[in-house]
PDB file of C-alpha atoms in Angstrom:
ATOM      1  CA  UNK A   1     -84.669  67.428 -21.678  1.00  0.00           C
ATOM      2  CA  UNK A   2     -83.438  63.967 -22.563  1.00  0.00           C
ATOM      3  CA  UNK A   3     -85.095  64.451 -25.847  1.00  0.00           C
ATOM      4  CA  UNK A   4     -83.410  67.525 -26.176  1.00  0.00           C
ATOM      5  CA  UNK A   5     -80.198  66.246 -25.323  1.00  0.00           C
ATOM      6  CA  UNK A   6     -80.737  63.495 -27.927  1.00  0.00           C
ATOM      7  CA  UNK A   7     -81.454  65.676 -30.535  1.00  0.00           C
ATOM      8  CA  UNK A   8     -78.437  67.353 -30.280  1.00  0.00           C
ATOM      9  CA  UNK A   9     -75.232  65.963 -31.947  1.00  0.00           C
ATOM     10  CA  UNK A  10     -71.989  65.802 -30.328  1.00  0.00           C
ATOM     11  CA  UNK A  11     -69.665  67.806 -32.255  1.00  0.00           C
ATOM     12  CA  UNK A  12     -66.554  66.559 -34.028  1.00  0.00           C
ATOM     13  CA  UNK A  13     -64.170  68.224 -31.546  1.00  0.00           C
ATOM     14  CA  UNK A  14     -66.071  66.479 -28.430  1.00  0.00           C
ATOM     15  CA  UNK A  15     -65.791  63.034 -30.163  1.00  0.00           C
ATOM     16  CA  UNK A  16     -62.129  63.851 -30.969  1.00  0.00           C
ATOM     17  CA  UNK A  17     -61.257  64.948 -27.659  1.00  0.00           C
ATOM     18  CA  UNK A  18     -63.062  61.876 -25.796  1.00  0.00           C
ATOM     19  CA  UNK A  19     -61.035  59.541 -28.261  1.00  0.00           C
ATOM     20  CA  UNK A  20     -57.631  61.383 -27.323  1.00  0.00           C
ATOM     21  CA  UNK A  21     -58.705  61.094 -23.727  1.00  0.00           C
ATOM     22  CA  UNK A  22     -59.572  57.407 -24.096  1.00  0.00           C
ATOM     23  CA  UNK A  23     -55.742  56.851 -25.904  1.00  0.00           C
ATOM     24  CA  UNK A  24     -54.352  58.684 -22.995  1.00  0.00           C
ATOM     25  CA  UNK A  25     -55.635  57.088 -20.318  1.00  0.00           C
ATOM     26  CA  UNK A  26     -54.989  53.452 -21.993  1.00  0.00           C
ATOM     27  CA  UNK A  27     -51.388  54.770 -22.738  1.00  0.00           C
ATOM     28  CA  UNK A  28     -50.684  55.694 -19.118  1.00  0.00           C
ATOM     29  CA  UNK A  29     -52.216  52.336 -18.117  1.00  0.00           C
ATOM     30  CA  UNK A  30     -49.747  50.233 -20.070  1.00  0.00           C
ATOM     31  CA  UNK A  31     -46.786  52.763 -19.356  1.00  0.00           C
ATOM     32  CA  UNK A  32     -47.741  52.578 -15.626  1.00  0.00           C
ATOM     33  CA  UNK A  33     -47.711  48.827 -16.049  1.00  0.00           C
ATOM     34  CA  UNK A  34     -44.617  48.647 -17.823  1.00  0.00           C
ATOM     35  CA  UNK A  35     -42.507  50.981 -15.604  1.00  0.00           C
ATOM     36  CA  UNK A  36     -43.405  49.272 -12.220  1.00  0.00           C
ATOM     37  CA  UNK A  37     -43.681  45.750 -13.341  1.00  0.00           C
ATOM     38  CA  UNK A  38     -41.647  44.950 -16.602  1.00  0.00           C
ATOM     39  CA  UNK A  39     -41.379  41.521 -17.946  1.00  0.00           C
ATOM     40  CA  UNK A  40     -39.131  39.095 -16.408  1.00  0.00           C
ATOM     41  CA  UNK A  41     -38.075  41.612 -13.921  1.00  0.00           C
ATOM     42  CA  UNK A  42     -38.981  39.819 -10.678  1.00  0.00           C
ATOM     43  CA  UNK A  43     -35.923  38.141  -8.904  1.00  0.00           C
ATOM     44  CA  UNK A  44     -34.313  37.476  -5.848  1.00  0.00           C
ATOM     45  CA  UNK A  45     -34.008  41.392  -4.702  1.00  0.00           C
ATOM     46  CA  UNK A  46     -38.035  41.861  -5.443  1.00  0.00           C
ATOM     47  CA  UNK A  47     -38.693  38.570  -3.000  1.00  0.00           C
ATOM     48  CA  UNK A  48     -39.087  38.941   0.327  1.00  0.00           C
ATOM     49  CA  UNK A  49     -37.825  35.985   2.629  1.00  0.00           C
ATOM     50  CA  UNK A  50     -40.154  32.810   2.822  1.00  0.00           C
ATOM     51  CA  UNK A  51     -42.062  34.312  -0.102  1.00  0.00           C
ATOM     52  CA  UNK A  52     -41.997  31.324  -2.354  1.00  0.00           C
ATOM     53  CA  UNK A  53     -43.604  28.205  -0.648  1.00  0.00           C
ATOM     54  CA  UNK A  54     -44.264  24.737  -1.792  1.00  0.00           C
ATOM     55  CA  UNK A  55     -47.725  25.864  -3.465  1.00  0.00           C
ATOM     56  CA  UNK A  56     -45.649  28.286  -5.781  1.00  0.00           C
ATOM     57  CA  UNK A  57     -43.161  25.805  -6.862  1.00  0.00           C
ATOM     58  CA  UNK A  58     -44.275  23.539  -9.652  1.00  0.00           C
ATOM     59  CA  UNK A  59     -43.708  19.770  -8.728  1.00  0.00           C
ATOM     60  CA  UNK A  60     -40.214  17.991 -10.159  1.00  0.00           C
ATOM     61  CA  UNK A  61     -38.886  21.358 -11.295  1.00  0.00           C
ATOM     62  CA  UNK A  62     -35.940  21.905  -8.572  1.00  0.00           C
ATOM     63  CA  UNK A  63     -32.651  19.685  -9.183  1.00  0.00           C
ATOM     64  CA  UNK A  64     -30.452  18.257  -6.146  1.00  0.00           C
ATOM     65  CA  UNK A  65     -28.045  21.104  -6.802  1.00  0.00           C
ATOM     66  CA  UNK A  66     -30.843  23.700  -5.786  1.00  0.00           C
ATOM     67  CA  UNK A  67     -30.661  22.205  -2.243  1.00  0.00           C
ATOM     68  CA  UNK A  68     -28.020  22.824   0.449  1.00  0.00           C
ATOM     69  CA  UNK A  69     -25.841  19.726   1.094  1.00  0.00           C
ATOM     70  CA  UNK A  70     -27.580  17.293   3.600  1.00  0.00           C
ATOM     71  CA  UNK A  71     -30.917  18.562   2.779  1.00  0.00           C
ATOM     72  CA  UNK A  72     -32.146  15.324   0.598  1.00  0.00           C
ATOM     73  CA  UNK A  73     -32.196  12.103   2.049  1.00  0.00           C
ATOM     74  CA  UNK A  74     -29.771   9.464   0.380  1.00  0.00           C
ATOM     75  CA  UNK A  75     -31.470   6.619  -1.494  1.00  0.00           C
ATOM     76  CA  UNK A  76     -30.447   2.830  -1.166  1.00  0.00           C
ATOM     77  CA  UNK A  77     -27.313   1.915  -1.758  1.00  0.00           C
ATOM     78  CA  UNK A  78     -26.724   0.526  -5.674  1.00  0.00           C
ATOM     79  CA  UNK A  79     -25.342  -3.056  -6.424  1.00  0.00           C
ATOM     80  CA  UNK A  80     -21.679  -3.629  -6.238  1.00  0.00           C
ATOM     81  CA  UNK A  81     -19.628  -3.004  -9.562  1.00  0.00           C
ATOM     82  CA  UNK A  82     -17.365  -5.221 -11.393  1.00  0.00           C
ATOM     83  CA  UNK A  83     -13.864  -5.726  -9.841  1.00  0.00           C
ATOM     84  CA  UNK A  84     -11.429  -3.179 -11.513  1.00  0.00           C
ATOM     85  CA  UNK A  85      -7.922  -4.397 -13.202  1.00  0.00           C
ATOM     86  CA  UNK A  86      -5.410  -5.354 -11.000  1.00  0.00           C
ATOM     87  CA  UNK A  87      -2.900  -2.553 -10.770  1.00  0.00           C
ATOM     88  CA  UNK A  88       0.784  -2.526 -11.564  1.00  0.00           C
ATOM     89  CA  UNK A  89       3.203  -4.806  -9.098  1.00  0.00           C
ATOM     90  CA  UNK A  90       5.027  -2.905  -6.256  1.00  0.00           C
ATOM     91  CA  UNK A  91       8.450  -2.578  -6.154  1.00  0.00           C
ATOM     92  CA  UNK A  92      10.364  -5.555  -4.480  1.00  0.00           C
ATOM     93  CA  UNK A  93      11.430  -5.285  -0.801  1.00  0.00           C
ATOM     94  CA  UNK A  94      14.423  -5.434   0.968  1.00  0.00           C
ATOM     95  CA  UNK A  95      16.563  -8.712   0.945  1.00  0.00           C
ATOM     96  CA  UNK A  96      15.938 -10.760   4.064  1.00  0.00           C
ATOM     97  CA  UNK A  97      18.786 -12.311   6.168  1.00  0.00           C
ATOM     98  CA  UNK A  98      21.059 -14.768   4.438  1.00  0.00           C
ATOM     99  CA  UNK A  99      21.161 -18.590   5.498  1.00  0.00           C
ATOM    100  CA  UNK A 100      18.548 -21.306   5.782  1.00  0.00           C
ATOM    101  CA  UNK A 101      15.898 -20.702   8.642  1.00  0.00           C
ATOM    102  CA  UNK A 102      14.558 -23.103  11.338  1.00  0.00           C
ATOM    103  CA  UNK A 103      15.772 -26.799  11.247  1.00  0.00           C
ATOM    104  CA  UNK A 104      17.932 -26.603   7.931  1.00  0.00           C
ATOM    105  CA  UNK A 105      20.800 -27.023   9.925  1.00  0.00           C
ATOM    106  CA  UNK A 106      21.607 -30.529  11.415  1.00  0.00           C
ATOM    107  CA  UNK A 107      23.637 -33.248  11.378  1.00  0.00           C
ATOM    108  CA  UNK A 108      24.115 -37.141  12.061  1.00  0.00           C
ATOM    109  CA  UNK A 109      27.439 -38.286  12.798  1.00  0.00           C
ATOM    110  CA  UNK A 110      28.889 -41.367  13.776  1.00  0.00           C
ATOM    111  CA  UNK A 111      30.864 -42.358  16.690  1.00  0.00           C
ATOM    112  CA  UNK A 112      33.979 -41.210  15.038  1.00  0.00           C
ATOM    113  CA  UNK A 113      32.617 -37.680  14.008  1.00  0.00           C
ATOM    114  CA  UNK A 114      31.986 -38.778  10.360  1.00  0.00           C
ATOM    115  CA  UNK A 115      29.095 -36.969   9.036  1.00  0.00           C
ATOM    116  CA  UNK A 116      26.476 -39.392   7.703  1.00  0.00           C
ATOM    117  CA  UNK A 117      24.108 -36.701   6.977  1.00  0.00           C
ATOM    118  CA  UNK A 118      23.836 -33.016   7.342  1.00  0.00           C
ATOM    119  CA  UNK A 119      22.347 -29.784   6.028  1.00  0.00           C
ATOM    120  CA  UNK A 120      23.978 -26.429   6.854  1.00  0.00           C
ATOM    121  CA  UNK A 121      26.868 -28.045   8.436  1.00  0.00           C
ATOM    122  CA  UNK A 122      30.597 -27.527   7.591  1.00  0.00           C
ATOM    123  CA  UNK A 123      32.510 -29.860   9.743  1.00  0.00           C
ATOM    124  CA  UNK A 124      32.435 -32.183  12.705  1.00  0.00           C
ATOM    125  CA  UNK A 125      35.370 -32.815  14.601  1.00  0.00           C
ATOM    126  CA  UNK A 126      36.108 -35.285  17.217  1.00  0.00           C
ATOM    127  CA  UNK A 127      38.525 -33.622  19.585  1.00  0.00           C
ATOM    128  CA  UNK A 128      38.384 -36.301  22.479  1.00  0.00           C
ATOM    129  CA  UNK A 129      36.282 -39.368  23.769  1.00  0.00           C
ATOM    130  CA  UNK A 130      32.975 -38.477  23.707  1.00  0.00           C
ATOM    131  CA  UNK A 131      33.823 -34.772  22.596  1.00  0.00           C
ATOM    132  CA  UNK A 132      32.371 -33.463  19.150  1.00  0.00           C
ATOM    133  CA  UNK A 133      32.867 -29.957  17.920  1.00  0.00           C
ATOM    134  CA  UNK A 134      29.977 -29.243  15.219  1.00  0.00           C
ATOM    135  CA  UNK A 135      30.812 -26.322  13.017  1.00  0.00           C
ATOM    136  CA  UNK A 136      27.531 -24.785  11.180  1.00  0.00           C
ATOM    137  CA  UNK A 137      27.873 -22.428   7.880  1.00  0.00           C
ATOM    138  CA  UNK A 138      26.225 -19.667   9.965  1.00  0.00           C
ATOM    139  CA  UNK A 139      26.233 -17.630  13.582  1.00  0.00           C
ATOM    140  CA  UNK A 140      24.191 -19.642  15.633  1.00  0.00           C
ATOM    141  CA  UNK A 141      24.573 -17.489  18.585  1.00  0.00           C
ATOM    142  CA  UNK A 142      21.021 -16.734  18.687  1.00  0.00           C
ATOM    143  CA  UNK A 143      19.562 -20.239  18.104  1.00  0.00           C
ATOM    144  CA  UNK A 144      17.832 -23.054  20.079  1.00  0.00           C
ATOM    145  CA  UNK A 145      19.167 -26.706  19.800  1.00  0.00           C
ATOM    146  CA  UNK A 146      18.452 -30.178  20.185  1.00  0.00           C
ATOM    147  CA  UNK A 147      20.338 -33.275  20.459  1.00  0.00           C
ATOM    148  CA  UNK A 148      20.158 -36.897  20.782  1.00  0.00           C
ATOM    149  CA  UNK A 149      22.388 -40.045  20.968  1.00  0.00           C
ATOM    150  CA  UNK A 150      21.958 -42.635  18.391  1.00  0.00           C
ATOM    151  CA  UNK A 151      22.719 -43.852  14.991  1.00  0.00           C
ATOM    152  CA  UNK A 152      21.470 -43.875  11.411  1.00  0.00           C
ATOM    153  CA  UNK A 153      21.007 -47.258  10.820  1.00  0.00           C
ATOM    154  CA  UNK A 154      18.178 -49.736  11.177  1.00  0.00           C
ATOM    155  CA  UNK A 155      18.549 -51.930  14.232  1.00  0.00           C
ATOM    156  CA  UNK A 156      21.127 -49.909  16.200  1.00  0.00           C
ATOM    157  CA  UNK A 157      21.517 -50.648  19.588  1.00  0.00           C
ATOM    158  CA  UNK A 158      23.645 -47.565  20.634  1.00  0.00           C
ATOM    159  CA  UNK A 159      22.125 -46.340  24.131  1.00  0.00           C
ATOM    160  CA  UNK A 160      23.514 -43.162  26.084  1.00  0.00           C
ATOM    161  CA  UNK A 161      23.234 -39.903  26.475  1.00  0.00           C
ATOM    162  CA  UNK A 162      23.981 -36.344  25.566  1.00  0.00           C
ATOM    163  CA  UNK A 163      25.703 -35.399  28.372  1.00  0.00           C
ATOM    164  CA  UNK A 164      26.047 -31.414  27.369  1.00  0.00           C
ATOM    165  CA  UNK A 165      26.151 -29.080  24.495  1.00  0.00           C
ATOM    166  CA  UNK A 166      27.115 -25.614  24.433  1.00  0.00           C
ATOM    167  CA  UNK A 167      28.412 -23.258  22.241  1.00  0.00           C
ATOM    168  CA  UNK A 168      31.999 -22.398  22.083  1.00  0.00           C
ATOM    169  CA  UNK A 169      33.978 -19.206  21.707  1.00  0.00           C
ATOM    170  CA  UNK A 170      33.537 -19.070  18.188  1.00  0.00           C
ATOM    171  CA  UNK A 171      29.762 -18.333  17.071  1.00  0.00           C
ATOM    172  CA  UNK A 172      29.466 -20.900  14.427  1.00  0.00           C
ATOM    173  CA  UNK A 173      31.021 -24.103  16.378  1.00  0.00           C
ATOM    174  CA  UNK A 174      28.689 -25.935  18.921  1.00  0.00           C
ATOM    175  CA  UNK A 175      30.398 -28.652  21.299  1.00  0.00           C
ATOM    176  CA  UNK A 176      28.482 -31.939  21.969  1.00  0.00           C
ATOM    177  CA  UNK A 177      29.477 -34.208  24.278  1.00  0.00           C
ATOM    178  CA  UNK A 178      28.413 -38.072  24.808  1.00  0.00           C
ATOM    179  CA  UNK A 179      28.514 -40.692  27.667  1.00  0.00           C
ATOM    180  CA  UNK A 180      27.043 -43.745  29.132  1.00  0.00           C
ATOM    181  CA  UNK A 181      26.215 -42.979  32.646  1.00  0.00           C
ATOM    182  CA  UNK A 182      28.889 -40.844  33.909  1.00  0.00           C
ATOM    183  CA  UNK A 183      31.297 -41.872  31.895  1.00  0.00           C
ATOM    184  CA  UNK A 184      32.397 -40.280  28.804  1.00  0.00           C
ATOM    185  CA  UNK A 185      32.169 -42.781  25.737  1.00  0.00           C
ATOM    186  CA  UNK A 186      32.121 -42.270  21.773  1.00  0.00           C
ATOM    187  CA  UNK A 187      28.742 -42.326  20.393  1.00  0.00           C
ATOM    188  CA  UNK A 188      26.593 -41.412  17.106  1.00  0.00           C
ATOM    189  CA  UNK A 189      24.355 -38.421  17.475  1.00  0.00           C
ATOM    190  CA  UNK A 190      22.075 -36.034  15.996  1.00  0.00           C
ATOM    191  CA  UNK A 191      22.086 -32.171  16.657  1.00  0.00           C
ATOM    192  CA  UNK A 192      19.772 -29.749  14.935  1.00  0.00           C
ATOM    193  CA  UNK A 193      19.988 -25.828  15.709  1.00  0.00           C
ATOM    194  CA  UNK A 194      16.393 -23.886  14.931  1.00  0.00           C
ATOM    195  CA  UNK A 195      17.074 -20.065  14.748  1.00  0.00           C
TER     196      UNK A 195
END
């Protein structure tokens, strides 16, 4: 029987129909592949959750922007950069109160009330025995005072005490009284106002 089949040649129609069937099946397979999965057609919509794992990602192919903020650990701090240029100067502040501060207001006077040395003093008036009114060039109502008896000469033998010092009704005048014991006595003195 095999010998009989081998003796018979296929007809040209059979050969052509077999080739047509072969091309038809091959074309359908290619067409089906193109319809179901076209080239570069897989995107986010086609991927299931957790479908892409570390093994499926090429090493060092992702960028920092591909990760959610805070997911990548921070690296070590780099070295400090050079200092920048100085900025422009700011505007000038408001002016402070007028007048010298601290011990800039002081006087050394002799027993007659004459000013020997001073700073910030307008005048010293000798209004009675042991009574001197010192006029400052500023309001001294909020100041502290120090007064001592004594002259401004080497080897002086003036002893005594400041019996009293107080402000007068005028905010720029300080009254100094000097004495020897309980007796009012004219004496050289020094006084300073600390404001």
